[in-house]
CSV table of C-alpha atoms in Angstrom, one decimal:
chain,number,residue,atom,x,y,z
D,1,MET,CA,85.4,127.2,122.2
D,2,ARG,CA,87.3,130.0,120.4
D,3,TRP,CA,85.6,129.7,117.1
D,4,ASP,CA,82.3,128.0,118.1
D,5,LYS,CA,80.2,131.2,117.4
D,6,GLU,CA,81.3,131.1,113.8
D,7,TRP,CA,79.7,127.7,113.0
D,8,SER,CA,76.3,129.2,112.2
D,9,GLY,CA,77.7,132.4,110.7
D,10,ARG,CA,77.9,133.5,107.1
D,11,GLN,CA,79.3,130.8,104.7
D,12,ASP,CA,81.4,131.6,101.6
D,13,ALA,CA,79.5,131.4,98.4
D,14,THR,CA,80.9,128.4,96.5
D,15,GLN,CA,80.2,125.8,93.9
D,16,LEU,CA,82.3,123.3,95.8
D,17,LYS,CA,80.5,120.6,97.8
D,18,PRO,CA,81.6,120.3,101.4
D,19,PRO,CA,83.6,117.2,102.4
D,20,GLU,CA,81.7,114.0,103.2
D,21,GLY,CA,82.3,110.5,104.4
D,22,PHE,CA,84.1,111.5,107.6
D,23,ARG,CA,85.6,108.8,109.7
D,24,VAL,CA,87.9,108.8,112.7
D,25,THR,CA,90.9,106.4,113.2
D,26,GLY,CA,92.6,105.9,116.6
D,27,ARG,CA,96.3,106.2,116.9
D,28,GLY,CA,96.5,104.9,120.5
D,29,GLY,CA,96.9,106.7,123.8
D,30,GLY,CA,93.8,108.9,123.2
D,31,TRP,CA,95.1,110.2,119.9
D,32,TRP,CA,92.9,110.3,116.7
D,33,TYR,CA,92.8,111.7,113.2
D,34,LEU,CA,90.0,112.5,110.8
D,35,GLU,CA,89.7,111.3,107.2
D,36,TRP,CA,87.1,112.2,104.6
D,37,ASN,CA,86.3,111.5,100.9
D,38,PRO,CA,87.9,113.5,98.1
D,39,VAL,CA,85.7,116.4,96.9
D,40,PRO,CA,85.6,116.9,93.1
D,41,GLY,CA,87.3,120.1,92.0
D,42,ALA,CA,89.1,120.5,95.3
D,43,ILE,CA,92.9,121.2,95.3
D,44,GLY,CA,93.2,121.1,99.0
D,45,TYR,CA,91.4,121.3,102.4
D,46,ASP,CA,91.4,123.6,105.3
D,47,GLU,CA,91.3,122.1,108.8
D,48,GLU,CA,91.1,123.8,112.2
D,49,HIS,CA,91.0,122.2,115.6
D,50,GLU,CA,89.1,123.5,118.6
D,51,PHE,CA,92.2,124.6,120.5
D,52,SER,CA,94.6,125.1,117.6
D,53,GLU,CA,96.1,128.4,116.4
D,54,GLY,CA,95.0,129.0,112.9
D,55,VAL,CA,94.0,126.9,109.9
D,56,ARG,CA,96.0,124.0,108.6
D,57,ARG,CA,96.1,123.5,104.8
D,58,THR,CA,96.5,119.9,103.4
D,59,GLU,CA,96.4,118.5,99.9
D,60,GLY,CA,95.3,115.1,101.2
D,61,THR,CA,92.1,113.8,102.8
D,62,ARG,CA,93.5,113.1,106.2
D,63,GLY,CA,93.8,115.7,109.0
D,64,GLY,CA,96.3,116.2,111.7
D,65,VAL,CA,96.6,114.1,114.8
D,66,PHE,CA,94.7,115.4,117.9
D,67,ALA,CA,94.2,114.2,121.5
D,68,VAL,CA,90.9,113.6,123.3
D,69,PRO,CA,91.1,113.4,127.1
D,70,PRO,CA,89.2,110.5,128.8
D,71,GLY,CA,85.5,111.2,129.1
D,72,ASP,CA,85.8,114.4,127.0
D,73,GLU,CA,85.3,115.4,123.4
D,74,ARG,CA,87.1,117.6,120.9
D,75,SER,CA,85.9,119.3,117.7
D,76,ALA,CA,87.4,120.2,114.4
D,77,ARG,CA,86.1,121.7,111.2
D,78,VAL,CA,87.0,121.0,107.6
D,79,ARG,CA,86.3,122.6,104.3
D,80,ALA,CA,87.3,122.0,100.7
D,81,VAL,CA,89.4,124.6,98.8
D,82,GLY,CA,89.3,125.0,95.0
D,83,ALA,CA,91.2,127.0,92.5
D,84,GLY,CA,91.1,130.8,92.8
D,85,GLY,CA,90.4,130.6,96.5
D,86,VAL,CA,86.9,129.2,96.2
D,87,VAL,CA,85.9,127.2,99.3
D,88,SER,CA,83.1,125.0,100.5
D,89,ARG,CA,81.2,125.5,103.7
D,90,TRP,CA,82.8,124.3,106.9
D,91,MET,CA,81.8,120.9,108.2
D,92,LYS,CA,82.1,120.5,112.0
D,93,CYS,CA,83.2,117.1,113.4
D,94,THR,CA,83.2,116.2,117.1
D,95,VAL,CA,84.9,113.1,118.4
D,96,ASN,CA,84.6,111.7,122.0
D,97,SER,CA,87.3,109.7,123.8
D,98,GLU,CA,85.7,106.5,122.7
D,99,GLY,CA,86.0,107.4,119.0
D,100,ARG,CA,82.3,108.2,118.5
D,101,LEU,CA,82.0,110.7,115.6
D,102,CYS,CA,79.3,113.4,115.2
D,103,VAL,CA,79.3,115.5,112.0
D,104,ASP,CA,77.3,118.8,111.9
D,105,GLY,CA,75.2,117.6,114.8
D,106,GLU,CA,74.4,114.1,113.3
D,107,HIS,CA,75.9,111.0,114.9
D,108,GLN,CA,77.6,108.8,112.4
D,109,PRO,CA,76.5,105.2,112.3
D,110,GLU,CA,78.8,102.7,114.0
D,111,PRO,CA,81.1,101.1,111.4
D,112,SER,CA,80.1,97.6,110.3
D,113,PRO,CA,82.4,94.9,111.5
D,114,PRO,CA,85.4,94.7,109.2
D,115,GLY,CA,85.9,91.6,107.1
D,116,PRO,CA,89.0,90.3,105.2
D,117,PRO,CA,90.6,92.8,102.9
D,118,PRO,CA,89.8,92.8,99.2
D,119,THR,CA,91.9,90.7,96.9
D,120,PRO,CA,94.8,92.7,95.5
D,121,VAL,CA,95.0,93.6,91.8
D,122,PHE,CA,98.4,93.7,90.1
D,123,THR,CA,99.6,97.0,88.6
D,124,THR,CA,102.9,95.9,87.1
D,125,VAL,CA,104.7,92.6,86.8
D,126,THR,CA,108.1,92.8,85.0
D,127,GLY,CA,111.1,90.5,84.7
D,128,THR,CA,114.9,91.0,84.2
D,129,HIS,CA,117.5,88.3,83.5
D,130,GLY,CA,117.4,86.9,87.0
D,131,SER,CA,114.5,88.6,88.9
D,132,VAL,CA,110.8,89.3,88.8
D,133,THR,CA,109.3,92.5,90.2
D,134,ALA,CA,105.6,92.7,91.1
D,135,ALA,CA,103.5,95.6,92.4
D,136,TRP,CA,99.8,95.8,93.2
D,137,ASN,CA,97.2,98.2,94.5
D,138,GLN,CA,97.2,99.5,98.0
D,139,SER,CA,94.4,98.6,100.4
D,140,PRO,CA,93.7,100.8,103.5
D,141,VAL,CA,92.7,97.7,105.6
D,142,ALA,CA,95.6,95.5,104.6
D,143,LEU,CA,98.3,95.1,107.3
D,144,SER,CA,100.7,93.1,105.0
D,145,TRP,CA,100.7,90.9,101.9
D,146,ASP,CA,101.8,87.4,101.0
D,147,ALA,CA,103.4,87.2,97.6
D,148,ARG,CA,104.4,83.9,96.0
D,149,LEU,CA,106.2,82.9,92.9
D,150,LEU,CA,105.0,80.0,90.7
D,151,ASP,CA,107.0,77.8,88.4
D,152,SER,CA,105.8,77.0,84.9
D,153,ASP,CA,103.7,74.1,86.3
D,154,SER,CA,101.9,76.5,88.7
D,155,GLU,CA,103.7,75.1,91.7
D,156,PRO,CA,104.8,77.6,94.4
D,157,GLU,CA,108.5,78.2,94.5
D,158,GLN,CA,108.8,81.1,96.9
D,159,THR,CA,106.3,82.7,99.3
D,160,VAL,CA,107.3,85.9,101.3
D,161,ALA,CA,105.4,88.3,103.6
D,162,VAL,CA,105.9,92.0,102.7
D,163,HIS,CA,104.7,95.2,104.3
D,164,ALA,CA,104.5,97.3,101.1
D,165,PRO,CA,102.6,96.6,97.8
D,166,GLU,CA,105.7,95.5,95.9
D,167,ASN,CA,108.1,92.6,96.0
D,168,ILE,CA,111.1,91.3,94.0
D,169,PHE,CA,111.9,87.6,93.5
D,170,TYR,CA,115.7,87.1,93.1
D,171,GLY,CA,117.9,84.3,91.8
D,172,LEU,CA,115.7,83.2,88.9
D,173,GLU,CA,116.7,81.6,85.6
D,174,PRO,CA,116.9,83.7,82.4
D,175,ASP,CA,114.3,83.0,79.6
D,176,THR,CA,112.0,81.2,82.0
D,177,ARG,CA,108.3,81.5,82.5
D,178,TYR,CA,107.2,82.4,86.1
D,179,GLY,CA,103.8,83.2,87.7
D,180,VAL,CA,103.1,85.6,90.5
D,181,GLN,CA,100.2,85.7,93.0
D,182,VAL,CA,99.4,87.9,96.0
D,183,ARG,CA,96.9,88.1,98.8
D,184,ALA,CA,96.2,90.8,101.4
D,185,VAL,CA,96.4,90.1,105.2
D,186,GLY,CA,94.2,92.1,107.5
D,187,SER,CA,93.1,92.1,111.1
D,188,MET,CA,90.1,90.0,110.2
D,189,GLY,CA,91.7,87.5,108.0
D,190,GLU,CA,93.2,87.1,104.5
D,191,SER,CA,91.9,87.8,101.1
D,192,ALA,CA,91.7,85.2,98.3
D,193,TRP,CA,94.8,84.8,96.2
D,194,SER,CA,94.9,87.1,93.2
D,195,GLU,CA,94.8,85.9,89.7
D,196,THR,CA,98.1,84.6,88.4
D,197,ARG,CA,100.2,87.0,86.3
D,198,TRP,CA,102.7,85.3,84.1
D,199,VAL,CA,106.0,86.8,83.0
D,200,ARG,CA,109.1,85.5,81.2
D,201,THR,CA,112.6,86.6,82.4
D,202,LEU,CA,114.9,88.1,79.8
D,203,GLN,CA,117.1,86.0,77.7
D,204,ASP,CA,120.9,85.8,78.3
D,205,ASP,CA,122.0,88.0,75.4
D,206,GLY,CA,125.7,87.5,76.1
D,207,HIS,CA,126.2,91.0,77.4
D,208,GLU,CA,127.4,91.2,81.0
D,209,ALA,CA,124.7,92.6,83.1
D,210,PRO,CA,125.7,95.4,85.6
D,211,GLN,CA,126.0,94.5,89.2
D,212,ARG,CA,123.0,94.9,91.5
D,213,PRO,CA,123.2,98.4,93.3
D,214,GLU,CA,125.2,97.9,96.4
D,215,THR,CA,124.7,99.4,99.9
D,216,LEU,CA,121.2,100.6,99.1
D,217,ALA,CA,120.0,102.4,102.2
D,218,ALA,CA,117.4,104.8,103.5
D,219,HIS,CA,118.4,107.4,106.0
D,220,CYS,CA,117.5,110.9,107.3
D,221,ILE,CA,113.9,109.6,107.6
D,222,THR,CA,111.3,112.2,108.8
D,223,ASP,CA,107.5,112.2,108.8
D,224,THR,CA,107.4,113.4,105.1
D,225,SER,CA,110.8,112.7,103.6
D,226,ALA,CA,113.8,110.3,103.4
D,227,GLN,CA,117.1,110.1,101.6
D,228,VAL,CA,117.9,107.0,99.6
D,229,THR,CA,121.5,106.3,98.4
D,230,TRP,CA,123.5,103.5,96.8
D,231,ASP,CA,127.1,103.0,95.6
D,232,ASN,CA,127.9,104.7,92.3
D,233,ASP,CA,129.1,102.5,89.4
D,234,PRO,CA,130.8,104.2,86.4
D,235,HIS,CA,129.7,101.4,84.1
D,236,VAL,CA,126.0,102.1,84.7
D,237,GLU,CA,124.2,104.3,82.2
D,238,HIS,CA,121.2,105.0,84.5
D,239,TRP,CA,119.1,103.5,87.3
D,240,THR,CA,115.4,102.9,87.7
D,241,ILE,CA,114.1,103.7,91.2
D,242,SER,CA,110.6,102.6,92.2
D,243,VAL,CA,108.9,103.9,95.3
D,244,ASN,CA,105.9,101.8,96.3
D,245,GLY,CA,105.5,100.8,92.6
D,246,GLN,CA,105.9,104.3,91.1
D,247,ALA,CA,109.0,104.1,88.9
D,248,GLU,CA,111.2,106.8,87.4
D,249,THR,CA,114.7,107.0,85.7
D,250,THR,CA,117.6,108.6,87.5
D,251,TYR,CA,121.2,109.3,86.5
D,252,ASN,CA,122.2,109.9,90.2
D,253,ASN,CA,123.1,107.3,92.8
D,254,GLY,CA,120.7,108.7,95.2
D,255,LYS,CA,117.4,110.5,95.6
D,256,ARG,CA,115.7,112.6,98.3
D,257,LEU,CA,112.1,111.5,98.6
D,258,THR,CA,109.7,114.2,99.6
D,259,ASP,CA,105.9,114.6,100.1
D,260,LEU,CA,105.7,111.3,101.8
D,261,THR,CA,102.8,110.3,104.1
D,262,PRO,CA,103.6,110.2,107.9
D,263,ASP,CA,103.7,106.8,109.7
D,264,THR,CA,103.6,104.9,106.4
D,265,GLY,CA,105.7,102.0,105.1
D,266,TYR,CA,107.6,102.5,101.8
D,267,THR,CA,109.5,100.0,99.6
D,268,VAL,CA,112.2,101.4,97.4
D,269,THR,CA,113.6,99.3,94.5
D,270,VAL,CA,116.6,100.2,92.4
D,271,THR,CA,117.8,98.5,89.2
D,272,ALA,CA,120.9,99.4,87.2
D,273,HIS,CA,120.9,99.5,83.4
D,274,GLN,CA,123.8,99.3,80.9
D,275,GLY,CA,122.8,99.0,77.2
D,276,ASP,CA,120.2,96.3,76.9
D,277,ALA,CA,121.3,94.6,80.1
D,278,ASP,CA,119.6,95.1,83.5
D,279,SER,CA,120.9,94.2,86.9
D,280,ALA,CA,119.1,92.3,89.6
D,281,ALA,CA,117.1,94.7,91.7
D,282,ALA,CA,118.0,95.9,95.1
D,283,GLN,CA,115.3,96.8,97.7
D,284,VAL,CA,115.1,98.6,101.0
D,285,ARG,CA,112.0,99.2,103.2
D,286,PHE,CA,111.4,102.0,105.7
D,287,THR,CA,108.6,103.6,107.6
D,288,THR,CA,108.1,107.4,107.9
D,289,LEU,CA,107.8,108.9,111.4
D,290,PRO,CA,104.5,110.0,112.9
D,291,GLU,CA,103.4,113.4,111.8
D,292,GLU,CA,105.3,116.3,113.3
D,293,ASN,CA,103.0,118.9,114.8
D,294,ASP,CA,105.6,121.4,116.1
D,295,PRO,CA,106.9,123.5,113.2
D,296,GLU,CA,108.8,125.7,115.6
D,297,THR,CA,111.4,122.9,116.0
D,298,ALA,CA,112.2,122.9,112.3
D,299,LEU,CA,115.8,123.7,111.3
D,300,PRO,CA,116.4,126.9,109.4
D,301,ALA,CA,118.0,126.6,106.0
D,302,PRO,CA,121.8,127.1,105.6
D,303,HIS,CA,122.6,130.7,104.7
D,304,ASP,CA,125.6,132.7,103.4
D,305,VAL,CA,126.2,129.9,100.9
D,306,ILE,CA,129.4,130.5,98.8
D,307,VAL,CA,130.4,128.3,95.9
D,308,ARG,CA,133.9,129.0,94.6
D,309,ALA,CA,135.8,127.4,91.7
D,310,LEU,CA,139.3,126.4,92.9
D,311,SER,CA,140.3,125.1,89.5
D,312,PRO,CA,138.7,123.9,86.3
D,313,THR,CA,137.8,120.6,88.0
D,314,GLU,CA,137.3,121.5,91.7
D,315,ILE,CA,134.6,123.4,93.7
D,316,GLU,CA,134.6,124.6,97.2
D,317,LEU,CA,131.3,125.0,99.0
D,318,THR,CA,131.0,126.9,102.3
D,319,TRP,CA,127.9,128.0,104.3
D,320,LYS,CA,126.6,129.0,107.7
D,321,GLN,CA,123.6,127.8,109.7
D,322,ASN,CA,121.9,128.8,112.8
D,323,GLY,CA,120.9,126.3,115.5
D,324,ALA,CA,122.3,122.9,116.5
D,325,VAL,CA,123.2,120.8,113.5
D,326,SER,CA,124.9,117.4,113.6
D,327,THR,CA,125.4,116.6,109.9
D,328,TRP,CA,125.2,118.4,106.6
D,329,PHE,CA,124.5,116.8,103.2
D,330,ALA,CA,126.0,118.6,100.3
D,331,SER,CA,126.0,117.9,96.6
D,332,VAL,CA,126.8,119.3,93.2
D,333,GLU,CA,125.0,118.5,90.0
D,334,ALA,CA,125.7,119.5,86.4
D,335,ASP,CA,123.0,120.3,83.9
D,336,TRP,CA,123.7,117.0,82.2
D,337,GLN,CA,122.9,114.9,85.3
D,338,GLU,CA,126.4,114.3,86.8
D,339,ARG,CA,126.0,114.4,90.5
D,340,VAL,CA,128.4,114.1,93.5
D,341,ASP,CA,127.1,113.7,97.1
D,342,LEU,CA,129.1,114.3,100.3
D,343,ARG,CA,128.3,114.0,104.0
D,344,ARG,CA,130.0,116.5,106.2
D,345,HIS,CA,130.3,117.4,109.9
D,346,SER,CA,131.7,120.9,109.2
D,347,MET,CA,130.4,123.8,107.1
D,348,ARG,CA,132.8,123.2,104.2
D,349,ALA,CA,132.8,120.7,101.3
D,350,LEU,CA,135.2,120.1,98.4
D,351,PHE,CA,134.2,118.5,95.1
D,352,GLY,CA,136.8,117.3,92.6
D,353,GLY,CA,137.0,115.5,89.3
D,354,LEU,CA,134.4,117.8,87.7
D,355,THR,CA,134.1,118.9,84.1
D,356,PRO,CA,135.8,122.1,83.0
D,357,GLY,CA,133.4,124.7,81.6
D,358,ALA,CA,130.3,123.0,83.1
D,359,THR,CA,127.8,124.8,85.2
D,360,TYR,CA,127.1,123.1,88.5
D,361,THR,CA,124.4,123.7,91.1
D,362,ALA,CA,125.5,123.1,94.7
D,363,GLU,CA,123.0,122.1,97.3
D,364,VAL,CA,123.3,121.7,101.1
D,365,TYR,CA,120.9,120.9,103.9
D,366,GLY,CA,121.4,120.1,107.6
D,367,GLN,CA,120.2,117.4,109.9
D,368,GLN,CA,119.7,117.3,113.7
D,369,GLY,CA,118.2,114.2,115.1
D,370,TRP,CA,115.2,113.4,112.8
D,371,ASP,CA,114.8,117.1,111.6
D,372,LEU,CA,116.0,118.2,108.2
D,373,SER,CA,116.4,121.8,107.2
D,374,PRO,CA,115.2,123.2,103.8
D,375,VAL,CA,117.7,123.0,101.0
D,376,ALA,CA,119.9,126.0,100.1
D,377,ARG,CA,121.2,126.2,96.5
D,378,GLN,CA,123.9,128.2,94.6
D,379,ALA,CA,125.2,127.8,91.1
D,380,VAL,CA,128.8,128.2,89.6
D,381,THR,CA,130.4,127.8,86.2
D,382,LEU,CA,133.9,126.2,86.2
D,383,PRO,CA,136.5,127.9,84.0
D,384,GLU,CA,137.7,126.1,80.8
D,385,ARG,CA,141.3,126.4,81.9
D,386,ILE,CA,143.5,127.9,84.6
């Protein structure tokens, strides 16, 4: 073992406690990953595997995927990292091909047989004129959830199975009281139904509600990112986009989601807003890819980016990029949130209908298979007149 002699060597002086609560989860085919409990005061964790090259830094409490040959075992070590470079002592974890875990020489007890997942707890339940959106807490042992809508007499109207902790019930009546319940489904059974959360849909105020966002789609999905887009509507003031229950406002008809967890299901919900009126919500689900462990295959960022104003309302964007690239995604965005997105198969993009005198930031990144390059940016200010 390359670093085995270092285990008993000098440890860094630290006030951080080392990670605890180690557990191992099988990914199938002899592949495993380590998880541990969060350490108070830690801003990240260092992990190094027995045959790896160097230390891997992660902000989360789950390590990288590693393989254990049949009848063999593999070791890794993990330490907590605090502000200013302060670190805890290393913790050595050894896993055999049957998933038996040993931490710093002590065999971990066999996990108790799992039972049904805990009953979910709602985080938000909101209503629009014709829909109700419900979100609840995530459970690590839940494989899916059953969500159901109740009428005012507590009778079930709709029951759906979902694979993310959020659901939207469509086609509802305005100014009507509805109830929502949810239960978790695991490998060892189902939880009890949650308490009922009641909500009233909005009244029909006479204003025409905007249309539900059309062609909502997720694409360019990798292990940690995805692109979500929908059709633009000039009558919409803004949109609310929710990712697994975490909502934010956007003025763009698209968003690149980053810092996602590999091999994880996500539900994206988008609602359009105009004045006091809200559209019905659109929803798309996707699952990120398993973790990529070969950074050498990453695409380089576009280079030699040139942004040129062809007129007070038109911009030309050109660039170069090394390596094989099938598609580029280019956009321009003004300081006041006007955004235009284009998909191109050549290293040139034209953007028209822009605002004279405005400053725009152009962005471009490439795609090859499931790989996305880093984003390259360049700014330009359009002239007021020719």
